[in-house]
PDB file of C-alpha atoms in Angstrom:
ATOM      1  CA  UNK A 152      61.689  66.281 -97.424  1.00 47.00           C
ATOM      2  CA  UNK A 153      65.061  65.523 -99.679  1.00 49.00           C
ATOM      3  CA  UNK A 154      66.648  65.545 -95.758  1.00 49.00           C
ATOM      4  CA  UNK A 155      64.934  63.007 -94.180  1.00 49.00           C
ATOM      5  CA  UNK A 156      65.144  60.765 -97.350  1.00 49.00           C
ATOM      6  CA  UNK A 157      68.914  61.177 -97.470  1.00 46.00           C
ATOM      7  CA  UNK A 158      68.584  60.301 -93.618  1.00 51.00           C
ATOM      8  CA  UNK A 159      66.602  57.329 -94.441  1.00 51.00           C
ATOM      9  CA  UNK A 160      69.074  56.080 -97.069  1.00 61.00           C
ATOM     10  CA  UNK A 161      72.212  56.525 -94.819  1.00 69.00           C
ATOM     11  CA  UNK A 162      70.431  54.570 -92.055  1.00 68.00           C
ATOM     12  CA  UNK A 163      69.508  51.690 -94.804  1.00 71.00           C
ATOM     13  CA  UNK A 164      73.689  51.879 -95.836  1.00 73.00           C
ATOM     14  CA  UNK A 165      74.808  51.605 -92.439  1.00 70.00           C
ATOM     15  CA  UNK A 166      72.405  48.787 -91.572  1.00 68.00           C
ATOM     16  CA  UNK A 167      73.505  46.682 -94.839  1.00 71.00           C
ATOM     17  CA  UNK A 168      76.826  47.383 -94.271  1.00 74.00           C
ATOM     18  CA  UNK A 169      76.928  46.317 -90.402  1.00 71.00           C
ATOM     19  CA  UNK A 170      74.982  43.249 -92.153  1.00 69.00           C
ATOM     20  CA  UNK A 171      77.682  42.121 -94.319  1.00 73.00           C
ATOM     21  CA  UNK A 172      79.839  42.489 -91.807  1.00 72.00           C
ATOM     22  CA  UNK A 173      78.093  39.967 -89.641  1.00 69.00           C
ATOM     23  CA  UNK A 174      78.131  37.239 -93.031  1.00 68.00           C
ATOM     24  CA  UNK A 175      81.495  37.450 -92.686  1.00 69.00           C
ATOM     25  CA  UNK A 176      82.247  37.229 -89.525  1.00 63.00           C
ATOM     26  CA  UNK A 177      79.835  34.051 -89.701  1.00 60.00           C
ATOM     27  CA  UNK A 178      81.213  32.628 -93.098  1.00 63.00           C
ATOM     28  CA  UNK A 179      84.782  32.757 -91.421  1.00 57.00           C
ATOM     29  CA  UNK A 180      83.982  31.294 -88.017  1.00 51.00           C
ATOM     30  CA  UNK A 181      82.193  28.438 -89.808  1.00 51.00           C
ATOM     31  CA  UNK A 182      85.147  27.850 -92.340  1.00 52.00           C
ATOM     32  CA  UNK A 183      87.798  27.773 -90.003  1.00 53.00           C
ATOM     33  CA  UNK A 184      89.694  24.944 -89.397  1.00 52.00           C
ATOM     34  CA  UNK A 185      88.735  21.981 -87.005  1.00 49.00           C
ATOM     35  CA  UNK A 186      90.853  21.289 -83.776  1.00 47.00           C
ATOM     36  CA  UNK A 187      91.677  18.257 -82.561  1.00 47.00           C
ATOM     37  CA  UNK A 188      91.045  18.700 -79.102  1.00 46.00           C
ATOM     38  CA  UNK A 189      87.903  18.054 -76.901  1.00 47.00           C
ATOM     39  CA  UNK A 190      87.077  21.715 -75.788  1.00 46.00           C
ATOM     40  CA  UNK A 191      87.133  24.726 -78.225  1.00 46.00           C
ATOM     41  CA  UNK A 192      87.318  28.327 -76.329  1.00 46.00           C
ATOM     42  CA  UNK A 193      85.251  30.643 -77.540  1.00 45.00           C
ATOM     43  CA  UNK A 194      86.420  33.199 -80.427  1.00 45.00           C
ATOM     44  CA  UNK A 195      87.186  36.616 -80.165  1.00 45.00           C
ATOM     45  CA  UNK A 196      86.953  39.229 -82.703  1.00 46.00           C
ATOM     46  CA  UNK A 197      89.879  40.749 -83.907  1.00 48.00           C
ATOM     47  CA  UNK A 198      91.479  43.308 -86.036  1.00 53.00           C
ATOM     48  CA  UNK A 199      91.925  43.100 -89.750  1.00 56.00           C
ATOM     49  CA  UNK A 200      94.747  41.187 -92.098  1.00 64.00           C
ATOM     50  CA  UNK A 201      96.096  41.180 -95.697  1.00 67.00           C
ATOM     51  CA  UNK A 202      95.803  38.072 -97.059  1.00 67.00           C
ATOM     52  CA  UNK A 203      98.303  37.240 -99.745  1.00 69.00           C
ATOM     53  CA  UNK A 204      95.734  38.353-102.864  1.00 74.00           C
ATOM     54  CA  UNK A 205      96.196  42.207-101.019  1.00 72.00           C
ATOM     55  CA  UNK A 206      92.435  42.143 -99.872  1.00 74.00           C
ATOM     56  CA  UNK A 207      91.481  42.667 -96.333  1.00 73.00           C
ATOM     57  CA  UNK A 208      90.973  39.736 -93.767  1.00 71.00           C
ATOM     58  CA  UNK A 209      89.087  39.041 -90.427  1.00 70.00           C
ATOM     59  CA  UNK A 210      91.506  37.703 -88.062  1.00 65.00           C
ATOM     60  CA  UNK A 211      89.578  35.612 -85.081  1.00 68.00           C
ATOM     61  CA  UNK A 212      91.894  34.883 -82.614  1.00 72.00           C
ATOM     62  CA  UNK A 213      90.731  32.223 -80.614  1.00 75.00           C
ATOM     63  CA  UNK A 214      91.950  30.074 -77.363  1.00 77.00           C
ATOM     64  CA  UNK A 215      92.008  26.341 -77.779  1.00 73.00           C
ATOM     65  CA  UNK A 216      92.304  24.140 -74.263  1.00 72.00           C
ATOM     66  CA  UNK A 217      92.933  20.239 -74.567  1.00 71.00           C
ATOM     67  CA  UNK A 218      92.723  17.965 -71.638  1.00 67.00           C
ATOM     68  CA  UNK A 219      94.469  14.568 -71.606  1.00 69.00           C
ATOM     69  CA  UNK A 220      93.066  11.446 -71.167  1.00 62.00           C
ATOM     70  CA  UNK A 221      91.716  10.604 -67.640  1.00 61.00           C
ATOM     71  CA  UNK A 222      94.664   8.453 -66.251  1.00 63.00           C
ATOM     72  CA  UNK A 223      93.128   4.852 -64.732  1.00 63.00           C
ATOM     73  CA  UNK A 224      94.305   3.492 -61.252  1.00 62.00           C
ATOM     74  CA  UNK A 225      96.054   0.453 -62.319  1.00 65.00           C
ATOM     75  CA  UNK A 226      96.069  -2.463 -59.853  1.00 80.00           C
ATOM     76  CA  UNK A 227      99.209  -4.162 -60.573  1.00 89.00           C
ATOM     77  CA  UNK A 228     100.835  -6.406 -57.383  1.00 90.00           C
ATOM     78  CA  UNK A 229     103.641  -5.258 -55.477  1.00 89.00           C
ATOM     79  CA  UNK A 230     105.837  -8.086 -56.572  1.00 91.00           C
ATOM     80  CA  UNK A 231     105.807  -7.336 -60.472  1.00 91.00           C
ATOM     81  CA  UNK A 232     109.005  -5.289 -59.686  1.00 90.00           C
ATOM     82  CA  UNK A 233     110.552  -8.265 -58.337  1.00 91.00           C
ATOM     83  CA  UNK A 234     110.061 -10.194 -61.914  1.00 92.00           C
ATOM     84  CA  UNK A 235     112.319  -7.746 -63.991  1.00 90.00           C
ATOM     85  CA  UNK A 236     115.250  -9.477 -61.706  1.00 91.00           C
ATOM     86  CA  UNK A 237     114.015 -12.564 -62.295  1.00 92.00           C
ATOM     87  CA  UNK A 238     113.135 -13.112 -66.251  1.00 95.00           C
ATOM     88  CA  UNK A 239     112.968  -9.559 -68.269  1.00 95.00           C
ATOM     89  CA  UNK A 240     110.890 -11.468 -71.141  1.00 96.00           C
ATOM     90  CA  UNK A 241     108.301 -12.662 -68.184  1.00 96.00           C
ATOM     91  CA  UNK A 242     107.968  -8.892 -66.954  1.00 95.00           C
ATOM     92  CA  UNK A 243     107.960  -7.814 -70.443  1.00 96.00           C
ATOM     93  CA  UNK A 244     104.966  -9.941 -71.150  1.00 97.00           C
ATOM     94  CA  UNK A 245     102.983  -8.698 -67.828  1.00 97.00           C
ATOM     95  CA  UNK A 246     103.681  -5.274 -68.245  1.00 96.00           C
ATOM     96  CA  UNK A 247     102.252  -5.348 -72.059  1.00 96.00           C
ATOM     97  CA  UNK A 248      99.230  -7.512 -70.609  1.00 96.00           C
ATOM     98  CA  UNK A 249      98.426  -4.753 -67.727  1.00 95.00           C
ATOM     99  CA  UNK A 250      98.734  -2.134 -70.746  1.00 94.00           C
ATOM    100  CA  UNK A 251      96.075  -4.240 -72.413  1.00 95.00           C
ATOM    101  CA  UNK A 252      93.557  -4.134 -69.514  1.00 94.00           C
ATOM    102  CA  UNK A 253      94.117  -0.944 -68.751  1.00 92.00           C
ATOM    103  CA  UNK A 254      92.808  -0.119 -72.478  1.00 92.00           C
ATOM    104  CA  UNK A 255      90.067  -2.631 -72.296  1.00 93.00           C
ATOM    105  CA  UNK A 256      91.585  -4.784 -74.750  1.00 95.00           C
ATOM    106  CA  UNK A 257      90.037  -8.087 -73.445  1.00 95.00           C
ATOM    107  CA  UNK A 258      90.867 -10.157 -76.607  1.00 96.00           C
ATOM    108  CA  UNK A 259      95.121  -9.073 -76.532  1.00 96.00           C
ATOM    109  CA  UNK A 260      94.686  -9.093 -72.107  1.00 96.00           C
ATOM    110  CA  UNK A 261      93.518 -12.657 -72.756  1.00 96.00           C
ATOM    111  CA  UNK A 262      96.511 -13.543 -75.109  1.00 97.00           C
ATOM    112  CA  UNK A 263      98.744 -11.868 -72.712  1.00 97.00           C
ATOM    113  CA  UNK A 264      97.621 -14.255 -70.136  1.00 97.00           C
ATOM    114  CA  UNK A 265      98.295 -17.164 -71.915  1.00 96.00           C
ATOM    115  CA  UNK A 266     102.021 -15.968 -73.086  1.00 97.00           C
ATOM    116  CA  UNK A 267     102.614 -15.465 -69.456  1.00 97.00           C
ATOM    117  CA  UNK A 268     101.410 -18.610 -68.439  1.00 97.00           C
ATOM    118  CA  UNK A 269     103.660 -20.400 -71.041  1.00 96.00           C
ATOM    119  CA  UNK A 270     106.677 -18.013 -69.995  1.00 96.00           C
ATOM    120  CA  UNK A 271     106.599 -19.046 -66.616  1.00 96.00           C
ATOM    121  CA  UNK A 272     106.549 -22.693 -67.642  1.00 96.00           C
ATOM    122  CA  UNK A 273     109.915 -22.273 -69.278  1.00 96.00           C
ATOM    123  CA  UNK A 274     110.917 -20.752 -65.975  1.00 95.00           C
ATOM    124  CA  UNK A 275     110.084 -24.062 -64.276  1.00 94.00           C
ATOM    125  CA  UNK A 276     112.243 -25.639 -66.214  1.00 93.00           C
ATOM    126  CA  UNK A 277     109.152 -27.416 -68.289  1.00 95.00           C
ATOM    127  CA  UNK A 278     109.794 -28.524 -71.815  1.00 94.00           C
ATOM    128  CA  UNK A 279     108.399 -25.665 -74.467  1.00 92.00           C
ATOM    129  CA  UNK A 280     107.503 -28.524 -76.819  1.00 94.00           C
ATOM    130  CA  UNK A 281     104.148 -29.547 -75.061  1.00 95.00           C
ATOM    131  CA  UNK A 282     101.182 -28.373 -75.679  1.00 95.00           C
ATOM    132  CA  UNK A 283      99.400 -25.879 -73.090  1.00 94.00           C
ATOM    133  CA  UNK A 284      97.140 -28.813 -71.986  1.00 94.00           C
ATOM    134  CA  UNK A 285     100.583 -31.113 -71.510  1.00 96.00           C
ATOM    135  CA  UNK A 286     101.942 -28.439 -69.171  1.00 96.00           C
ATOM    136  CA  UNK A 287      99.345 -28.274 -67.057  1.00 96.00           C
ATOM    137  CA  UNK A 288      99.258 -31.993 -66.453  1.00 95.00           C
ATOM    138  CA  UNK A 289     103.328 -31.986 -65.981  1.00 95.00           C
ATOM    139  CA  UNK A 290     102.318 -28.779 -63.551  1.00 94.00           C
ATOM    140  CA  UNK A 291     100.406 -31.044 -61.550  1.00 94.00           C
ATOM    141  CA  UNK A 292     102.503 -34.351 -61.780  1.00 94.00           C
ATOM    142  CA  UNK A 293     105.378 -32.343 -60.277  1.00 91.00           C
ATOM    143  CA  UNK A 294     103.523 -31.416 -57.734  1.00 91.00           C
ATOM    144  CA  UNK A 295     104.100 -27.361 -58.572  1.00 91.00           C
ATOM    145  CA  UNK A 296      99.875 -27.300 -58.431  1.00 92.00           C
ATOM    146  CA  UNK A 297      97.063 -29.116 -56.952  1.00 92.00           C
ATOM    147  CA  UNK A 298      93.815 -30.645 -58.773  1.00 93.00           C
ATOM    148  CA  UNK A 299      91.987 -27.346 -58.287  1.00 93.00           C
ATOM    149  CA  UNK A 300      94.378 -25.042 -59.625  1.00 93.00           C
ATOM    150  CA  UNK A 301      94.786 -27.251 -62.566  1.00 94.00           C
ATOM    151  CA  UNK A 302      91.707 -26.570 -63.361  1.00 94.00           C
ATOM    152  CA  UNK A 303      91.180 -23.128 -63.011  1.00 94.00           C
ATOM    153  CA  UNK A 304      94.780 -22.869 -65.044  1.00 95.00           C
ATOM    154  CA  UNK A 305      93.276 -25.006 -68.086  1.00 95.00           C
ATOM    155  CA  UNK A 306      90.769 -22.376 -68.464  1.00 95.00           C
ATOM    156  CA  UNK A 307      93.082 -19.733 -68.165  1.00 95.00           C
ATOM    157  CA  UNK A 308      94.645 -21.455 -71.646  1.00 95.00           C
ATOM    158  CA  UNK A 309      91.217 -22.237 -73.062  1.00 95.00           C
ATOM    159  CA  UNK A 310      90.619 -18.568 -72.180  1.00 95.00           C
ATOM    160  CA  UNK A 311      93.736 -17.478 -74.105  1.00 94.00           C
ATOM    161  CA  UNK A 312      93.447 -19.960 -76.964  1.00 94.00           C
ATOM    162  CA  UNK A 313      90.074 -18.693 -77.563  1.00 94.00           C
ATOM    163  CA  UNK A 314      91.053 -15.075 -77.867  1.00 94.00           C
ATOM    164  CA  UNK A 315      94.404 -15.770 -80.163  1.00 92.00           C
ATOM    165  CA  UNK A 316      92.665 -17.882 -82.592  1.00 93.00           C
ATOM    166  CA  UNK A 317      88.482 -17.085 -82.651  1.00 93.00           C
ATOM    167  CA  UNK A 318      88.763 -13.677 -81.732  1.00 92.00           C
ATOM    168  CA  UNK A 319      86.947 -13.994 -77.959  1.00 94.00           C
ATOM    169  CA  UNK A 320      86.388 -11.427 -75.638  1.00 94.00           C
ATOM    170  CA  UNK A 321      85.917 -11.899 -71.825  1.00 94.00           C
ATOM    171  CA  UNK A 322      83.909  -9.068 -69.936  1.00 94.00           C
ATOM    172  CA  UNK A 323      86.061  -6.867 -67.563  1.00 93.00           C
ATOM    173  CA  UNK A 324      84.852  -9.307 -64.378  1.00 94.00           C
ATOM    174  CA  UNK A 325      85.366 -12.822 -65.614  1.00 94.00           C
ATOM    175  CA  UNK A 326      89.090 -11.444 -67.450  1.00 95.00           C
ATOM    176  CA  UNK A 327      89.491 -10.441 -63.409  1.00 95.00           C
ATOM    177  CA  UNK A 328      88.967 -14.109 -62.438  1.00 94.00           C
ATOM    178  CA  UNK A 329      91.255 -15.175 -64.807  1.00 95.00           C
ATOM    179  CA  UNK A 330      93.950 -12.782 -64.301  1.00 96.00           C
ATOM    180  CA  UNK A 331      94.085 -13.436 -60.275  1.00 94.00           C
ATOM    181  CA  UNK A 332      94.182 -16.841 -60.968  1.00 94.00           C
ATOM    182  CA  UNK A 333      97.522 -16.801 -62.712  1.00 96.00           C
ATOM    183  CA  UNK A 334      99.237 -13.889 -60.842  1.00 95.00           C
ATOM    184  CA  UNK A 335      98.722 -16.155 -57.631  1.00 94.00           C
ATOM    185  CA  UNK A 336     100.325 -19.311 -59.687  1.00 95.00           C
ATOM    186  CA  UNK A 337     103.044 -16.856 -60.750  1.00 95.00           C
ATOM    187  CA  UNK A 338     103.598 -15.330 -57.471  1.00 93.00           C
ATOM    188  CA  UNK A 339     103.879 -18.813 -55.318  1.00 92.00           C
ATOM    189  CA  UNK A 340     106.003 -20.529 -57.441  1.00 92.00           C
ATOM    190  CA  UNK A 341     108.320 -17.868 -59.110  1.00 92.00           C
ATOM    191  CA  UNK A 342     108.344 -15.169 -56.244  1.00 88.00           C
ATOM    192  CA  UNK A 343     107.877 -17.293 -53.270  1.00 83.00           C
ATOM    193  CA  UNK A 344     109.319 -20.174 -55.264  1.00 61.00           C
ATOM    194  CA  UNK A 345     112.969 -18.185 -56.136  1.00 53.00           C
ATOM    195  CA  UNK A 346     112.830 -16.330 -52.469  1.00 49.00           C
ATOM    196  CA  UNK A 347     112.416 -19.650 -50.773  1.00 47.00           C
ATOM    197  CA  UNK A 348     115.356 -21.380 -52.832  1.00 46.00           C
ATOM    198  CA  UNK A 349     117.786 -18.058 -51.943  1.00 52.00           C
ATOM    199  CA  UNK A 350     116.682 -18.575 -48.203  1.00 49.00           C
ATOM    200  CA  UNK A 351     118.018 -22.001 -48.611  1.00 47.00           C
ATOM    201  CA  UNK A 352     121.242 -21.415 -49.589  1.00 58.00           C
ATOM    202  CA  UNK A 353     121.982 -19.538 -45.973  1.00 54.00           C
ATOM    203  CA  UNK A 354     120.415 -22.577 -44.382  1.00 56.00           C
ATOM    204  CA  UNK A 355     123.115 -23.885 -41.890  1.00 67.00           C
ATOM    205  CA  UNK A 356     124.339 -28.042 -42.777  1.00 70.00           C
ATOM    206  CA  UNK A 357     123.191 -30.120 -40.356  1.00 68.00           C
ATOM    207  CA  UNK A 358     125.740 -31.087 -37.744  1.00 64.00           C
ATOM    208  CA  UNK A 359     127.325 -34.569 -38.221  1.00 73.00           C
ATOM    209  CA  UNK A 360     125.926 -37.745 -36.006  1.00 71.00           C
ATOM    210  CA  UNK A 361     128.613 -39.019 -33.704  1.00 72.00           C
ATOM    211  CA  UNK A 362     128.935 -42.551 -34.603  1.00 70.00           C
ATOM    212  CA  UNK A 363     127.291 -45.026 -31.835  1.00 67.00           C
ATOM    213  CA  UNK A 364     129.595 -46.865 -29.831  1.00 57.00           C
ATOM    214  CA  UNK A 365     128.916 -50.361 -29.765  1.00 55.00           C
ATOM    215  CA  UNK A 366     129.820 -52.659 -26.486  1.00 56.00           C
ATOM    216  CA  UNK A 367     132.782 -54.559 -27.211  1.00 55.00           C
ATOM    217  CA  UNK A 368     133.164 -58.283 -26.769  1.00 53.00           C
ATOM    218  CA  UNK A 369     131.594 -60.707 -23.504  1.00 50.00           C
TER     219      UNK A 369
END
């Protein structure tokens, strides 16, 4: 009889025991410290460590696996190369714009438009004292742009006015409107524009016209 109860009270130790051993092994799996990344590997139990007050510690090694951001196919044009040649602050600009769209940053994309815009402008030799609207019209008077694309161009401004100074947001398909609007302005009369003048240079004089001989007198 005194047997079996000592068998029944081992049984009762070992079963509190392996119990406290599971509290733990919970308490220190949910103390441990966060991770920054997105997907947390499963912990495995380890051996024991002495902490620095001498007592024993569970040590859960554990594998931690980050994956980067999902890089975005950016759709810049082929020519954007061509501007670092051509005016490093006008590249500068685009290539801080496309950063901006790629992020979904409408409101600074729409700014960036606008500073581009105005950059190119200054590249066409148009005074930086107008106003946006002013160098539209001058655009237009000088022939650089036609009635329609003054338009569309004016709300490429408004577009980027709107953005710098009320805080305004266009969605991801009218910012594309606006964006193919001005890389076409910028690519016919700064690429095409520059390329055509260079082409000119190696453009043959024309050949002199032999005087006409006039019939002398009666």
């Amino acid at each position: 009889m005194e047997r079996s109860k000592y068998r029944g009270n081992g049984r009762m130790d070992r079963i509190a025991s392996t119990a406290r051993r599971i509290i733990d092994y919970c308490s220190a799996w949910v103390a441990r410290p966060c991770s920054t990344g997105p997907a947390v590997g499963i912990p495995k139990i380890g051996d024991g460590r002495t902490g620095a007050d001498g007592k024993e510690q569970i040590y859960h090694p554990r594998t931690v696996t980050t994956f980067p951001t999902p890089q975005r196919v950016s759709r810049r044009p082929e020519w954007l190369a061509k501007i670092e040649q051509i005016d490093a602050h006008l590249s500068q600009i685009l290539h801080q714009t496309y950063i901006a769209l790629e992020a979904d940053a409408f409101i600074l994309a729409s700014v960036g438009l606008r500073t581009a815009f105005d950059r190119t402008t200054e590249i066409l030799k148009l005074d930086p004292g107008h106003t946006l609207e002013q160098k539209v019209a001058l655009l237009k008077d000088k022939g650089y742009i036609g009635e329609t694309e003054a338009a569309i161009l004016s709300v490429v401004t408004d577009a980027g006015n709107a953005a710098a100074h009320r805080g305004w947001s266009p969605g991801a398909a009218e910012f594309r409107v606006l964006l193919i609007a001005l890389e076409q302005f910028i690519e016919r009369t700064v690429i095409q524009g520059t390329t055509a003048l260079g082409i000119a240079q190696h453009i043959p004089p024309r050949h002199p016209r032999p005087k006409r001989a006039f019939s002398g007198a009666k």
